[in-house]
Coordinates of C-alpha atoms in Angstrom, one line a residue:
X1 CA 45.3 61.1 -11.3
X2 CA 43.9 58.2 -9.6
X3 CA 40.5 56.8 -10.9
X4 CA 37.4 57.1 -9.0
X5 CA 36.5 54.4 -6.6
X6 CA 33.0 53.2 -5.5
X7 CA 32.0 51.6 -2.1
X8 CA 28.7 50.3 -1.4
X9 CA 27.0 52.0 1.5
X10 CA 25.8 50.4 4.8
X11 CA 23.2 47.8 5.4
X12 CA 19.7 49.1 6.4
X13 CA 20.5 49.0 10.1
X14 CA 23.8 51.0 9.6
X15 CA 26.0 48.3 9.9
X16 CA 29.2 49.0 8.0
X17 CA 29.5 52.7 8.2
X18 CA 32.5 52.9 10.2
X19 CA 34.3 50.0 8.6
X20 CA 33.4 51.7 5.0
X21 CA 34.9 55.0 6.4
X22 CA 38.2 53.2 7.6
X23 CA 38.2 51.3 4.2
X24 CA 37.9 54.7 2.3
X25 CA 40.4 56.5 4.5
X26 CA 43.0 53.7 3.9
X27 CA 42.5 53.7 0.3
X28 CA 43.0 57.5 -0.1
X29 CA 46.1 57.3 2.1
X30 CA 47.4 54.4 -0.2
X31 CA 46.7 56.3 -3.3
X32 CA 48.4 59.6 -1.8
X33 CA 51.7 57.4 -1.2
X34 CA 51.9 57.2 -5.1
X35 CA 50.8 61.1 -5.6
X36 CA 50.9 63.1 -2.6
X37 CA 49.3 66.0 -4.5
X38 CA 46.4 64.2 -5.6
X39 CA 42.9 66.0 -5.2
X40 CA 40.6 64.3 -2.7
X41 CA 36.9 64.5 -3.7
X42 CA 34.2 62.7 -1.7
X43 CA 30.5 62.1 -3.0
X44 CA 27.9 60.2 -1.2
X45 CA 24.1 59.6 -1.0
X46 CA 22.2 59.2 2.2
X47 CA 24.6 57.5 4.9
X48 CA 27.0 57.4 2.1
X49 CA 27.1 61.1 2.7
X50 CA 27.8 60.5 6.3
X51 CA 30.5 58.2 5.5
X52 CA 32.2 61.0 3.3
X53 CA 32.0 63.5 6.2
X54 CA 33.4 60.7 8.5
X55 CA 36.5 60.2 6.0
X56 CA 37.0 64.0 6.0
X57 CA 37.0 64.0 9.8
X58 CA 39.6 61.2 9.8
X59 CA 41.9 62.8 7.3
X60 CA 41.5 66.0 9.5
X61 CA 42.3 64.2 12.9
X62 CA 44.8 61.7 11.5
X63 CA 46.3 63.0 8.5
X64 CA 47.9 60.7 5.7
X65 CA 51.6 61.1 5.7
X66 CA 53.2 63.2 2.9
X67 CA 49.7 64.8 1.8
X68 CA 47.9 68.0 2.3
X69 CA 44.9 66.2 3.4
X70 CA 42.3 68.6 2.1
X71 CA 39.3 67.6 0.4
X72 CA 38.7 69.6 -2.6
X73 CA 35.1 68.8 -3.1
X74 CA 32.3 67.0 -1.2
X75 CA 29.1 66.3 -3.0
X76 CA 26.2 65.2 -0.7
X77 CA 23.3 63.9 -1.9
X78 CA 20.9 64.0 1.1
X79 CA 23.2 63.0 3.6
X80 CA 21.6 61.5 6.7
X81 CA 22.9 60.4 10.1
X82 CA 20.9 57.3 10.7
X83 CA 23.8 55.9 12.7
X84 CA 24.0 55.9 16.6
X85 CA 28.0 56.6 16.8
X86 CA 28.1 59.3 14.1
X87 CA 28.9 62.9 14.5
X88 CA 28.9 64.5 11.1
X89 CA 26.8 67.5 11.6
X90 CA 29.5 69.9 11.0
X91 CA 31.8 69.1 8.0
X92 CA 35.5 69.7 9.2
X93 CA 37.7 72.8 7.8
X94 CA 39.7 70.4 5.7
X95 CA 37.1 70.5 3.1
X96 CA 37.2 73.3 0.5
X97 CA 33.7 73.1 -1.1
X98 CA 30.6 71.4 -0.1
X99 CA 27.6 71.1 -2.4
X100 CA 24.5 69.4 -0.4
X101 CA 21.5 68.8 -2.2
X102 CA 18.7 68.0 0.2
X103 CA 15.1 67.0 0.1
X104 CA 12.5 69.7 0.9
X105 CA 11.4 68.8 4.5
X106 CA 7.9 69.7 3.4
X107 CA 7.8 66.6 1.3
X108 CA 8.0 64.5 4.5
X109 CA 10.1 61.8 2.8
X110 CA 11.8 59.8 5.5
X111 CA 10.9 62.6 7.9
X112 CA 12.3 61.0 10.9
X113 CA 15.9 61.1 9.1
X114 CA 17.6 64.1 9.9
X115 CA 20.2 65.5 7.6
X116 CA 23.6 65.4 8.6
X117 CA 26.4 67.6 7.2
X118 CA 24.3 70.8 7.3
X119 CA 27.1 73.3 7.7
X120 CA 31.0 73.6 7.8
X121 CA 33.7 73.3 5.2
X122 CA 35.3 76.4 4.0
X123 CA 32.5 77.0 1.3
X124 CA 29.2 75.3 2.0
X125 CA 26.1 75.5 -0.5
X126 CA 23.0 73.7 -0.1
X127 CA 19.7 73.4 -2.2
X128 CA 16.5 71.9 -1.5
X129 CA 14.5 70.0 -4.0
X130 CA 11.0 68.6 -4.0
X131 CA 12.1 65.1 -4.1
X132 CA 11.8 62.0 -1.9
X133 CA 15.1 60.7 -0.3
X134 CA 15.6 58.1 -2.8
X135 CA 14.7 60.6 -5.6
X136 CA 17.6 62.9 -4.3
X137 CA 20.1 59.9 -4.9
X138 CA 18.8 59.4 -8.3
X139 CA 16.2 56.6 -7.7
X140 CA 12.9 58.4 -7.9
X141 CA 9.9 56.7 -6.4
X142 CA 12.3 54.0 -5.3
X143 CA 11.8 54.4 -1.7
X144 CA 9.0 55.8 0.3
X145 CA 5.8 57.5 -1.0
X146 CA 5.3 60.1 1.7
X147 CA 1.8 61.1 2.9
X148 CA 0.4 63.7 5.3
X149 CA -3.1 63.2 6.6
X150 CA -3.5 60.5 4.2
X151 CA -2.8 62.5 1.1
X152 CA 0.5 62.3 -1.0
X153 CA 2.8 65.1 -0.4
X154 CA 4.7 64.5 -3.6
X155 CA 3.7 62.7 -6.9
X156 CA 5.7 60.2 -8.8
X157 CA 5.7 62.6 -11.7
X158 CA 7.3 65.3 -9.4
X159 CA 9.9 62.9 -8.1
X160 CA 10.8 61.9 -11.8
X161 CA 11.0 65.5 -12.9
X162 CA 13.2 66.7 -9.9
X163 CA 15.4 64.1 -9.3
X164 CA 17.7 64.7 -12.3
X165 CA 17.9 68.4 -11.1
X166 CA 19.7 67.3 -7.9
X167 CA 22.6 65.5 -9.9
X168 CA 22.8 68.3 -12.2
X169 CA 23.3 70.8 -9.6
X170 CA 25.9 68.7 -7.8
X171 CA 27.8 68.0 -11.0
X172 CA 27.5 71.7 -11.9
X173 CA 29.1 72.7 -8.4
X174 CA 31.9 70.2 -8.8
X175 CA 32.6 71.4 -12.3
X176 CA 32.9 75.0 -10.8
X177 CA 35.8 73.7 -8.6
X178 CA 37.5 72.3 -11.6
X179 CA 36.4 68.8 -11.4
X180 CA 36.0 67.1 -14.9
X181 CA 34.3 63.8 -15.7
X182 CA 31.8 63.3 -12.9

């Protein structure tokens, strides 16, 4: 099959979401010209998760020629909207399996950033973790250090301990769908 590709996410203000989604979609269509039966798997953290949802939506609405345009697996690491023109709340029905690892709302990490991609697909699974938003993406204590009434809601040690569990869960769900090497 086609090797995995990686694209950088948007800038802090959200610029780059739609152009990146379009680039990923075009890359998938190009790869499918060579192998129309190749599986499509999308994985993203934060607004990268939103981009994965937007790509799946575009594959649904404007299918690549000569392909089934089904997304076999979508792994979302605390996907957030944070983009004015995004409508990624419901994952389209051309996605077979969705695994969405989310920060526990009680942590209050990036509390103003609502999650996107909270339903949809054919099979939707979600799991909450006691991590910061950056911890959910594999960078514990690399972002905000949330507090409530001046007291920490999570410690650096908790973020360090729980961050790997997020990735283990996503990878485990991917392997259950038959994906290897992620």
